[in-house]
Coordinates of C-alpha atoms in Angstrom, one line a residue:
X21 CA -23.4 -2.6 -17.5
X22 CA -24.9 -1.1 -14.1
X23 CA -28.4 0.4 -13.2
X24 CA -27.6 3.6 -11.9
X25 CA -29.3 5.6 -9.2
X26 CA -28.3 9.5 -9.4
X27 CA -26.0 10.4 -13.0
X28 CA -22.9 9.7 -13.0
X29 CA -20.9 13.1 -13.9
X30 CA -20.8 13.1 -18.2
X31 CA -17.0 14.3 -17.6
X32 CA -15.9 11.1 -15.3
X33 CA -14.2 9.0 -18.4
X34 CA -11.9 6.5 -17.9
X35 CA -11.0 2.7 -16.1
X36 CA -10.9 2.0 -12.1
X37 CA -9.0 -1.2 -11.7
X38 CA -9.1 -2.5 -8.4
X39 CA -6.8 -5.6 -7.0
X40 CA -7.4 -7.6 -3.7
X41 CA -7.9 -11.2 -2.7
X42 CA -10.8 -13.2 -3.7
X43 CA -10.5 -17.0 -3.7
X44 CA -9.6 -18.6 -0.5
X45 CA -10.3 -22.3 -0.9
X46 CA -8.8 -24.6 -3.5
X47 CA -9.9 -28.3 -3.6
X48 CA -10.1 -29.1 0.3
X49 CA -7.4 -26.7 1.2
X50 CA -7.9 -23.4 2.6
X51 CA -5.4 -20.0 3.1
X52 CA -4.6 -19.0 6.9
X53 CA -5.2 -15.4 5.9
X54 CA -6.5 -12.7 4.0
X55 CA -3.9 -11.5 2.8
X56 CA -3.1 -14.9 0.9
X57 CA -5.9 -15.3 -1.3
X58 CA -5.7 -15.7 -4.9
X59 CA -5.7 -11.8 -6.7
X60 CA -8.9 -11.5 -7.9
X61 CA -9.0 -7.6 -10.4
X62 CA -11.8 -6.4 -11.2
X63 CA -12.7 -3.0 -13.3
X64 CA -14.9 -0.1 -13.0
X65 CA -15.2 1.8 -16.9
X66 CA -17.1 4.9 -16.4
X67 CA -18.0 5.9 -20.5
X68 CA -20.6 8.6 -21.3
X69 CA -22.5 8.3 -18.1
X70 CA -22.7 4.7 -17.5
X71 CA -20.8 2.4 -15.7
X72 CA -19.4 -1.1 -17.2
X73 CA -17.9 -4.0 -14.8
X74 CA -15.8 -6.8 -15.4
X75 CA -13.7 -9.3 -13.2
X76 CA -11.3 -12.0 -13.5
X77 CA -8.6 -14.0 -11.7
X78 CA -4.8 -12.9 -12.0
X79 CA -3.7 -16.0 -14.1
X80 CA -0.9 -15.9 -12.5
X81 CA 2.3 -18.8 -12.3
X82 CA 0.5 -19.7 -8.7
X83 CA -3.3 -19.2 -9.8
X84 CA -2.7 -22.1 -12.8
X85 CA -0.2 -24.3 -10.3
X86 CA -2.9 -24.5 -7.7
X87 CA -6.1 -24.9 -10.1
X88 CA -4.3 -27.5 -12.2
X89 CA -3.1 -29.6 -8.7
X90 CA -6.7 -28.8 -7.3
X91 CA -5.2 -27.8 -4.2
X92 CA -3.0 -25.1 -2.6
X93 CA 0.8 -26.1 -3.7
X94 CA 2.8 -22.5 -3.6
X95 CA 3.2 -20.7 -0.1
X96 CA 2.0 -17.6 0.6
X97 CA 2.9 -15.3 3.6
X98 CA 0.3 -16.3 6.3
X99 CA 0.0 -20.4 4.8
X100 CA 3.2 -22.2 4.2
X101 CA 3.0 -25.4 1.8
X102 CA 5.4 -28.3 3.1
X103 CA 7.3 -30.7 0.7
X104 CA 5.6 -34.2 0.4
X105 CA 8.0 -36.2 2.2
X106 CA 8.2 -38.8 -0.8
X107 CA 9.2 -36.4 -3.5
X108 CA 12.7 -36.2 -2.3
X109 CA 13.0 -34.2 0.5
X110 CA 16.4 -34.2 1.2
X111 CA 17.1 -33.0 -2.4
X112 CA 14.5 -30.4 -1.7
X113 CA 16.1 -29.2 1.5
X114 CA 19.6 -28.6 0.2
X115 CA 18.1 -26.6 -2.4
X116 CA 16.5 -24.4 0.0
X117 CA 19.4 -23.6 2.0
X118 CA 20.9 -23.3 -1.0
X119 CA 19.0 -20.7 -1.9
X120 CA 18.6 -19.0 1.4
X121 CA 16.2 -16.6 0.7
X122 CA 12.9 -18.4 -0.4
X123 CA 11.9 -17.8 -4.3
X124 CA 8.6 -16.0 -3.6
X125 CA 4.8 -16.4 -4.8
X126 CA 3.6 -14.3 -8.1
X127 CA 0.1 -13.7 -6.5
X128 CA 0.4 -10.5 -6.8
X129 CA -2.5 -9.8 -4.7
X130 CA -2.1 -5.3 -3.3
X131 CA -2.1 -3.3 -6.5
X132 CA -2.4 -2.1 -9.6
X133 CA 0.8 0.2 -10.8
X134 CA 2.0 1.9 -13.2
X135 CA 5.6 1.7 -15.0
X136 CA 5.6 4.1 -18.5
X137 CA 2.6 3.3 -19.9
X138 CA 2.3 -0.7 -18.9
X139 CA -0.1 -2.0 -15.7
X140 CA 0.9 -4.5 -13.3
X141 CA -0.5 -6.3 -10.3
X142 CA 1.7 -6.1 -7.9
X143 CA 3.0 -7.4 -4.8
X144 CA 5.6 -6.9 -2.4
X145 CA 7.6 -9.6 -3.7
X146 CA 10.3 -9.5 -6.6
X147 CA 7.4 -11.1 -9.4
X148 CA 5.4 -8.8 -10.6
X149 CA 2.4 -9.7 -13.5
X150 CA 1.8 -7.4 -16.5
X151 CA -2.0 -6.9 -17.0
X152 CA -4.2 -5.8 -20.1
X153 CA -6.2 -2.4 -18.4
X154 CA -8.9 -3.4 -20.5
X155 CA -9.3 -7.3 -20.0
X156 CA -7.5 -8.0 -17.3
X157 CA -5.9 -10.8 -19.0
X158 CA -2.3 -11.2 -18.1
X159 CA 0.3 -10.7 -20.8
X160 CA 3.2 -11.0 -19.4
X161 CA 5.0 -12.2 -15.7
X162 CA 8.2 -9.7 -14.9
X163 CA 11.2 -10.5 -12.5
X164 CA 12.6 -7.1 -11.0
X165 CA 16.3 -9.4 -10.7
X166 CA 16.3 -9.7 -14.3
X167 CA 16.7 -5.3 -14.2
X168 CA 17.5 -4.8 -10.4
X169 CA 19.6 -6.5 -8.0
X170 CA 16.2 -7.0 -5.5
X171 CA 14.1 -9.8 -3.8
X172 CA 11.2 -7.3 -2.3
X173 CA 9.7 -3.5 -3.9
X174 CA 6.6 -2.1 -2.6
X175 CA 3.5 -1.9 -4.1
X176 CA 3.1 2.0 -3.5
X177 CA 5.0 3.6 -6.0
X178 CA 4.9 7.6 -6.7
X179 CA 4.5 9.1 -10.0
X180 CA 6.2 12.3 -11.2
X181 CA 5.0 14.8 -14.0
X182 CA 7.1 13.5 -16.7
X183 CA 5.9 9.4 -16.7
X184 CA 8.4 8.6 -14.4
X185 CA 7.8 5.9 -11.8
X186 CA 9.8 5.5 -8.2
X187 CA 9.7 2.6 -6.4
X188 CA 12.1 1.4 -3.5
X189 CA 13.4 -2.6 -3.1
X190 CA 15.3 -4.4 -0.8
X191 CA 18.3 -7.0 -1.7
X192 CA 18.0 -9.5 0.7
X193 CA 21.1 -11.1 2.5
X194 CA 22.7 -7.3 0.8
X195 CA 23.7 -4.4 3.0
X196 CA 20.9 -1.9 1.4
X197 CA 17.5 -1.2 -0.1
X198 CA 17.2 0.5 -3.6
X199 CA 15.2 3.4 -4.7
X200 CA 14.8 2.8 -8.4
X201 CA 12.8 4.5 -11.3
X202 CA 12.1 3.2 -14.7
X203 CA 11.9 6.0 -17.1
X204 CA 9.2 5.9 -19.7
X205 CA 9.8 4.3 -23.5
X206 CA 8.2 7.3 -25.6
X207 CA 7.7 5.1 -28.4
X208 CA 6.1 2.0 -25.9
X209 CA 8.0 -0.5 -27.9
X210 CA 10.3 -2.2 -24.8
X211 CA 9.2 -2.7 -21.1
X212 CA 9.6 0.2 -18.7
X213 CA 11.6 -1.6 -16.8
X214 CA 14.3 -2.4 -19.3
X215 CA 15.5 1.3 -18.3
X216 CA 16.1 1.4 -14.7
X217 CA 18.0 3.7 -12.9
X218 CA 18.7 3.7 -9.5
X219 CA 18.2 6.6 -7.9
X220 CA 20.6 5.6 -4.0
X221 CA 21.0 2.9 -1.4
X222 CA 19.9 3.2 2.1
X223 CA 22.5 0.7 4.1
X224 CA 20.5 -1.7 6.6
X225 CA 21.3 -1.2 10.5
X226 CA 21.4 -4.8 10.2
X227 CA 21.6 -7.3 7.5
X228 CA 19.8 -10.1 9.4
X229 CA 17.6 -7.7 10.4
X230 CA 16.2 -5.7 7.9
X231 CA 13.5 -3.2 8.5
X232 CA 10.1 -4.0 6.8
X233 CA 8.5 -1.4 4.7
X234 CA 5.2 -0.9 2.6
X235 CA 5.6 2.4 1.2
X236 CA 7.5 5.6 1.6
X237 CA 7.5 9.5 0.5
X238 CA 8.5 11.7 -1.6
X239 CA 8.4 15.2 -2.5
X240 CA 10.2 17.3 -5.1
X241 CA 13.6 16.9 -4.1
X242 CA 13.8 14.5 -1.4
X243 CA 12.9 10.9 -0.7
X244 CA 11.7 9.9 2.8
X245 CA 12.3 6.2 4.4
X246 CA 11.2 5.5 7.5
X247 CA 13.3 2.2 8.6
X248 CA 10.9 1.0 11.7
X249 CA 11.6 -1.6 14.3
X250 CA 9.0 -4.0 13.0
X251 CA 11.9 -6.5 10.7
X252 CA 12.1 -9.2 9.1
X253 CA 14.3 -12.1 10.5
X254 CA 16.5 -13.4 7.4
X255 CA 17.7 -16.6 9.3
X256 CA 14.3 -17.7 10.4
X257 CA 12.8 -16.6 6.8
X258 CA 15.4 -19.1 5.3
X259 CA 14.5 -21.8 7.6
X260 CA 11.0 -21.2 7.6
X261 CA 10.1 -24.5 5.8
X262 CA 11.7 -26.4 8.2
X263 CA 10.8 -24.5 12.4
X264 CA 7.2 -25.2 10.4
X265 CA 6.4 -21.5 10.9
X266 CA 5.1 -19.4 8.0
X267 CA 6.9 -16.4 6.5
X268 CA 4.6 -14.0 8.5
X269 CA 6.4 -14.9 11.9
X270 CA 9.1 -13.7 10.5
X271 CA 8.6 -10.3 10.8
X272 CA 9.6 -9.1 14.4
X273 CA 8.5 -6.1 16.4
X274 CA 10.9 -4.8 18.7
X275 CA 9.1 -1.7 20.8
X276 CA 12.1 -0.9 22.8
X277 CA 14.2 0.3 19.2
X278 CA 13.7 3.5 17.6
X279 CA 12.4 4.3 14.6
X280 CA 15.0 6.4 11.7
X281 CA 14.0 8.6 8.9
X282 CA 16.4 9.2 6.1
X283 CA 16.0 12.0 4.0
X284 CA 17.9 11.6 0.8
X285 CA 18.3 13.8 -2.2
X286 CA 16.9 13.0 -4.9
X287 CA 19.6 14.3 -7.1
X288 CA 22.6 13.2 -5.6
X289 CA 21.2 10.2 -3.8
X290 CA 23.4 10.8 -0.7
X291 CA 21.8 10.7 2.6
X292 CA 21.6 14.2 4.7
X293 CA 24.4 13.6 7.4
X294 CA 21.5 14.9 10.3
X295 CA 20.4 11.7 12.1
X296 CA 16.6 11.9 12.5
X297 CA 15.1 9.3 14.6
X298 CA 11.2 9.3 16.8
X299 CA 9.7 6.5 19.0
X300 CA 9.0 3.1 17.9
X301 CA 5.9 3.1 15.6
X302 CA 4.6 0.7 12.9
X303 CA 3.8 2.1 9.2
X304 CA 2.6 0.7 6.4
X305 CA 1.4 3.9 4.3
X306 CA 2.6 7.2 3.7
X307 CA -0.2 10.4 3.4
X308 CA 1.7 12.8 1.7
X309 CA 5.1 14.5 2.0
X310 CA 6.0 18.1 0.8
X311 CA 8.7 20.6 1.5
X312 CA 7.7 24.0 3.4
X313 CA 10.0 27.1 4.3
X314 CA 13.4 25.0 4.4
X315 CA 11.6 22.0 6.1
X316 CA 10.6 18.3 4.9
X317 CA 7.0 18.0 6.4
X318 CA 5.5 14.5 5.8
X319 CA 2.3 12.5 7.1
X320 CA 2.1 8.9 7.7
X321 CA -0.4 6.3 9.4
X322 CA 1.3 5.1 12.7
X323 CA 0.3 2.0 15.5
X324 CA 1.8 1.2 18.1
X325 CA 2.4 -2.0 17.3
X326 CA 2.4 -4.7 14.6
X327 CA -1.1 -6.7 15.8
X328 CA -2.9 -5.1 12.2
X329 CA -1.6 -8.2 10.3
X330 CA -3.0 -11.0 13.1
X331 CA -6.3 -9.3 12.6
X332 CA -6.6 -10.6 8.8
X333 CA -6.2 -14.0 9.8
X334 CA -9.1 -15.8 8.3
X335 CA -10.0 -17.5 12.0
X336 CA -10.2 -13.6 13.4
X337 CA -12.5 -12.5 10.4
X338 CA -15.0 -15.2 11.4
X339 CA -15.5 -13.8 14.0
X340 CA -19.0 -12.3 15.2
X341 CA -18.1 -8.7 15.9
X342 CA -18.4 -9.1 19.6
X343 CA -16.3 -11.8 19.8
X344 CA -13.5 -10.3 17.7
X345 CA -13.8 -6.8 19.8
X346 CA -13.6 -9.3 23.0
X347 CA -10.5 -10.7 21.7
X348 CA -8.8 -8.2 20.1
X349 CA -9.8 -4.6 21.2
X350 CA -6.9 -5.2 24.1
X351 CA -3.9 -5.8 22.0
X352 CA -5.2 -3.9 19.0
X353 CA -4.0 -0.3 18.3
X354 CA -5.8 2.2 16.2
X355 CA -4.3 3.9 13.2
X356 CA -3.3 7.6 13.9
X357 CA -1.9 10.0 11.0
X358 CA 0.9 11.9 12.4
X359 CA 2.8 15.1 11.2
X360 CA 6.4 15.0 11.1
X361 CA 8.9 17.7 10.2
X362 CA 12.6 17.7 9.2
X363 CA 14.1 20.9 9.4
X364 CA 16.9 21.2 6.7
X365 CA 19.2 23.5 7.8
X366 CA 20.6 22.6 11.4
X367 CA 23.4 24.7 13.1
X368 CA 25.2 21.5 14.9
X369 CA 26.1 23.8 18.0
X370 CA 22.0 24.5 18.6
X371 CA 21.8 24.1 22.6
X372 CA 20.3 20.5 23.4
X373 CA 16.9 20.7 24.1
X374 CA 16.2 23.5 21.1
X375 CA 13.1 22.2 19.1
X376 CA 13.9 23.3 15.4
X377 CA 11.3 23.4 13.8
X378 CA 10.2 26.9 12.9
X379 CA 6.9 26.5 11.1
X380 CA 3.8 28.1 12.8
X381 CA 0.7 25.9 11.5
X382 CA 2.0 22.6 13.3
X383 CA 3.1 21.5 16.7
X384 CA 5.6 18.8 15.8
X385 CA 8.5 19.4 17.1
X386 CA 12.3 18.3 16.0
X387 CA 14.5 18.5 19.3
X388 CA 18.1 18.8 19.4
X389 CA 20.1 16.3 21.1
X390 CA 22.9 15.8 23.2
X391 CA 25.0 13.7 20.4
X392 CA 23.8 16.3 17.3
X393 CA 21.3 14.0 16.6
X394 CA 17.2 15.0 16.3
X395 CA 14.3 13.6 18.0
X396 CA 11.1 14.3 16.4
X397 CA 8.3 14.5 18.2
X398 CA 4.5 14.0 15.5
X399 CA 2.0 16.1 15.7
X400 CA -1.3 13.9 15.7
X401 CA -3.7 15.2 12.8
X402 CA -6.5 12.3 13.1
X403 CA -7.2 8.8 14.6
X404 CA -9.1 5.7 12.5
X405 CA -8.3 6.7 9.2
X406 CA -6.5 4.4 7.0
X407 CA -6.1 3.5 3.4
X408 CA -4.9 7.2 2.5
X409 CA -5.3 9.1 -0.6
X410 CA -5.1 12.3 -1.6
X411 CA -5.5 14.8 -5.1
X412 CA -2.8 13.2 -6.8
X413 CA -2.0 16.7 -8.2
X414 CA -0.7 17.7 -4.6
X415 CA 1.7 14.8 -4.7
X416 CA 4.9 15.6 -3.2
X417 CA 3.2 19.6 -2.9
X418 CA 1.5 21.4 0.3
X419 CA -2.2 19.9 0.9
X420 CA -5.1 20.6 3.0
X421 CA -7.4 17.2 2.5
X422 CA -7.1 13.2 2.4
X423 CA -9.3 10.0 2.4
X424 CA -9.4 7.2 3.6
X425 CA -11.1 4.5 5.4
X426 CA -12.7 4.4 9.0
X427 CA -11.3 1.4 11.2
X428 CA -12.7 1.1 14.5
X429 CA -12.6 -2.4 16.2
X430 CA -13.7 -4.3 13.2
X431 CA -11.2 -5.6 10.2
X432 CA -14.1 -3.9 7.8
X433 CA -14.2 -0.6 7.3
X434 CA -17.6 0.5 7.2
X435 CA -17.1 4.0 6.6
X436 CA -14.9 6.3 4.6
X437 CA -14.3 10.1 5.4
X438 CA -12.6 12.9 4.4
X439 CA -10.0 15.0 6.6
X440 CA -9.2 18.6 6.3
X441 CA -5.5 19.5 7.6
X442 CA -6.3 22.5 8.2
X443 CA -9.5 23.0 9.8
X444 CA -9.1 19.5 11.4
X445 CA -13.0 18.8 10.3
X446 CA -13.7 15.3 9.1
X447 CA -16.7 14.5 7.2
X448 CA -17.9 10.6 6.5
X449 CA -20.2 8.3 4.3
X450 CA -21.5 5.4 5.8
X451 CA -24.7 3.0 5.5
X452 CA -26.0 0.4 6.9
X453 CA -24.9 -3.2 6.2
X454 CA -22.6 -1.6 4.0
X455 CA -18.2 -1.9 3.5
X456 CA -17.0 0.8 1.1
X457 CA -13.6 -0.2 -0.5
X458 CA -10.7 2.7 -0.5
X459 CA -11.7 6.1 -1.6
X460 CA -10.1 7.1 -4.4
X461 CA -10.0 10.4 -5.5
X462 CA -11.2 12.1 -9.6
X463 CA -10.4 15.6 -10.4
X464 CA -12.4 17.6 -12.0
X465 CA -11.5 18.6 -15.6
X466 CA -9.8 21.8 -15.1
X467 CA -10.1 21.9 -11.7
X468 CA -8.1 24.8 -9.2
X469 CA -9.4 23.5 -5.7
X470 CA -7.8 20.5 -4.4
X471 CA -11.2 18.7 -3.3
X472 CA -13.0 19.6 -6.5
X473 CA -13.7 16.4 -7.6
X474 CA -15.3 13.0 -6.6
X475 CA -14.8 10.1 -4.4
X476 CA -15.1 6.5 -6.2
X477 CA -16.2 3.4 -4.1
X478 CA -17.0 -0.1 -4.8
X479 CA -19.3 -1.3 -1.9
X480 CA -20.3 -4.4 -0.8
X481 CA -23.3 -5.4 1.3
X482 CA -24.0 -7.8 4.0
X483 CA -27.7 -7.9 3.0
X484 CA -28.6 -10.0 0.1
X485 CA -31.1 -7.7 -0.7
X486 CA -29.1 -5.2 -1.9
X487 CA -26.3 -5.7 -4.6
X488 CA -22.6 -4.5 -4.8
X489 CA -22.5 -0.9 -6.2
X490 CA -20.0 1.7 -7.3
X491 CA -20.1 4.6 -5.1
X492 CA -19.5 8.0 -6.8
X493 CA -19.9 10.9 -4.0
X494 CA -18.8 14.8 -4.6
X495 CA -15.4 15.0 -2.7
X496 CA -15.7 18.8 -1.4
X497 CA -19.2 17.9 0.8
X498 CA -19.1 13.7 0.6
X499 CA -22.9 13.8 -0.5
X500 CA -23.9 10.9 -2.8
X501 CA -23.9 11.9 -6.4
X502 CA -24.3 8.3 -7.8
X503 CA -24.2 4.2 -7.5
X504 CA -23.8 2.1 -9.7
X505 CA -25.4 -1.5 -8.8
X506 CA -23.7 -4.5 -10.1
X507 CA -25.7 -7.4 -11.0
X508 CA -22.5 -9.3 -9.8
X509 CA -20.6 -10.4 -6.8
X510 CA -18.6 -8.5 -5.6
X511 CA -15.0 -9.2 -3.6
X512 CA -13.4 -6.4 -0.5
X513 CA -10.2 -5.3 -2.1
X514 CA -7.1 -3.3 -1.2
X515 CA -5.9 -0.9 -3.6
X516 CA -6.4 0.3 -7.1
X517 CA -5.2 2.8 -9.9
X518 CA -7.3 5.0 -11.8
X519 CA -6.7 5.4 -15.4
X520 CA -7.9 8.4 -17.5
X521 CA -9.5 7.6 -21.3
X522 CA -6.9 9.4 -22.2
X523 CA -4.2 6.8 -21.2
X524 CA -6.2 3.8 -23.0
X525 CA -8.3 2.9 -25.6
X526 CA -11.7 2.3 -24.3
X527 CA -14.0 -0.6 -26.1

């Protein structure tokens, strides 16, 4: 239980669970990078005013593994593990050409997601680890192949009205990535996932070459994948083990491509014939997306290029600040949220040149080309903000406001803000010493206005005088409301999920 400062609204009832890396070191061995450490969750109850915390290890196939052999034994994406040459090496070998495509990790280290009405940690890998909301203990591990032909799905699902869950996987060595939905088990007696349906295919531009993704958007009718040139090299990823590289080197940025969008009908799950296509950018989260006035607008945060992941290496993070800015403030791009916009209807004897887009509150543009094919031009909304989130409400529907977290030249985000679309005003917490985790976003009971609500926080302090605390700060103005100290330590995490009492039995 916390010690508050401020009261925590009477109204705000339910479970923050929060998933990022948290142990680093096993036995003498250490990860290369951030992103590798073991998932630690941890849990924020908010109950009549007070605050309760708990946190505990993903027990997870690789967690026990590597606590049982006292040392790191399963790769992970930034630290490969090599056979020991005397346990048969050759044998080993064969198996992993064999194979081909490597049998992933079940660290399942991003999020926390919903399929009917189960919670998972989650990855980007094909294992995924069903959780207790309340305990955190694990109850069960899940394989996507055992429901869907698929080796990766993102850890960035979206979430429709009726319980329904869409996600999007790739099938390695296959010609496509999936979009997929479980629908929910109204009785909750048999896994979500037991009743997939998949929703279309999106065909690769190349096999060998698939295009990395991390999330993608969706709004009432459409679904939105934007296949980037940053990929993933399947012959090098096969033979990973034995070039001595690890997995992460396999992904390849190539800034001379371009970058396509597909828009594809949710209904039909066929494609729109229009080609859209923009400049080479790197994405790993989607804002929002939303159909306007016979257009597909939707907001994403774009570099340009792929440095982000060398960043998190745990040699960068070292770092003293100066040091890292020295070496990294050349070859590191800032986030920027850009505005793009698909128009729907397109008359395929427009005059080349002819920008298409007819909406009046933005100045992205979609220009005809020569071949019938459309080059959109963003609109730039903000710089520095990333970790998105919005009113989930507004999902997939017109919005004015999103959060998210302020990266200037540090791998830290000290601050967190708020934008407005509209206005283009950005407000910010920040305090000293002090790394907020992802804002995430609590309606209101009742609410009409899209920022009526609050902001929730974990923060963790560099000064040992002052302990980890839950922020709680009033979303319209960003003025503190609450915090909630924890008398415990505290990890940086990436993502979380934010269940209503409603959805669970509270203890």
């Amino acid at each position: 239980r916390s010690r508050h400062a401020g009261c925590v609204p009477e109204w705000l009832q339910g479970t923050l669970l929060r998933n990022g890396p948290g142990l680093f070191k096993v036995g003498d061995t250490e990860y290369n990078h951030w992103f590798d450490g073991m998932a630690l969750i941890h849990s924020f109850t908010f109950k009549d005013g007070d605050v309760y915390y708990r946190s505990k290890f993903l027990r997870s196939d690789t967690f026990k593994k590597n606590t049982q052999a006292n040392k790191i034994v399963v790769s992970e994406f930034g630290t490969m593990i090599y056979p020991d040459p005397c346990k048969n090496i050759f044998s080993k070998a064969f198996s992993y050409l064999l194979a081909a495509i490597p049998d992933f990790t079940d660290n399942n280290l991003i999020n926390i997601i919903r399929y009917g009405e189960d919670y998972y940690a989650s990855s980007e890998v094909n294992y995924i680890n069903q959780i207790d909301p309340m305990t955190l203990d694990v109850i069960g591990k899940m394989n996507y192949r055992n429901h869907i032909a698929l080796n990766m799905a993102t850890s960035h699902p979206h979430y429709d009205d009726e319980g329904n869950t869409y996600n999007m996987g790739t099938a390695l060595m296959s010609v496509h990535r999936t979009m997929f939905f479980p629908s929910p088990d109204k009785e909750h007696k048999k896994p979500a996932l037991r009743k997939v349906k998949q929703v279309c295919n999106i065909p690769f531009r190349s096999t060998l070459f698939p295009s990395y993704f991390h999330s993608f958007g969706m709004t009432e009718n459409y679904i939105i994948f934007v296949e980037q040139p940053l990929k993933l090299d399947i012959v090098r990823l096969a033979t990973a083990i034995f070039r001595s590289v690890n997995w992460a080197s396999c992904l390849r940025y190539d800034k001379e491509d371009i970058t396509l969008i597909h828009l594809v009908d949710k209904t039909t799950g066929k494609a729109v014939s229009t080609k859209f296509y923009t400049d080479a950018l790197v994405v790993f989260h989607h804002i929002n997306a939303f159909e306007d006035d016979g257009h597909v607008v939707f907001d994403m945060v774009t570099y340009k290029d792929s440095n982000l992941y060398e960043m998190f290496y745990l040699a960068n993070l070292r770092k003293e600040t100066h040091e890292f800015i020295e070496s990294n403030n050349v070859n590191f791009s800032p986030p920027v949220c850009q505005r793009f916009v698909l128009p729907l209807t397109v008359d395929k004897d427009t005059p080349k040149g002819t920008n298409l887009v007819r909406l009046k509150d933005t100045t992205a543009k979609t220009v005809m080309q020569g071949d019938g094919s459309l080059y959109c031009l963003p609109e730039t909304i903000f710089e520095g903000l990333e970790l998105p989130g919005i009113n989930y409400k507004f999902n997939g529907k017109k919005y004015r406001y999103f959060y998210g977290s302020r990266v200037e030249w540090t791998p830290h985000p000290n601050k967190i803000g708020k934008g407005d679309i509209v206005t283009r005003k950005y407000i910010e917490w920040t305090e000293e010493d002090c790394y907020p985790s992802e804002p995430v976003f609590v309606a209101t009971p009742g609410a009409v206005e899209e920022d009526d609500g609050v902001i929730l926080s974990s923060v963790v302090s560099l000064n040992p005088k002052k302990s980890p605390f839950m922020l709680v700060l009033n979303a319209k103005t960003f003025e503190e409301i609450a915090r909630a100290s924890i008398d415990a330590s505290i990890h940086m995490d990436l993502h979380g999920h934010f269940i209503p009492t409603q959805e669970h039995q509270l203890t």
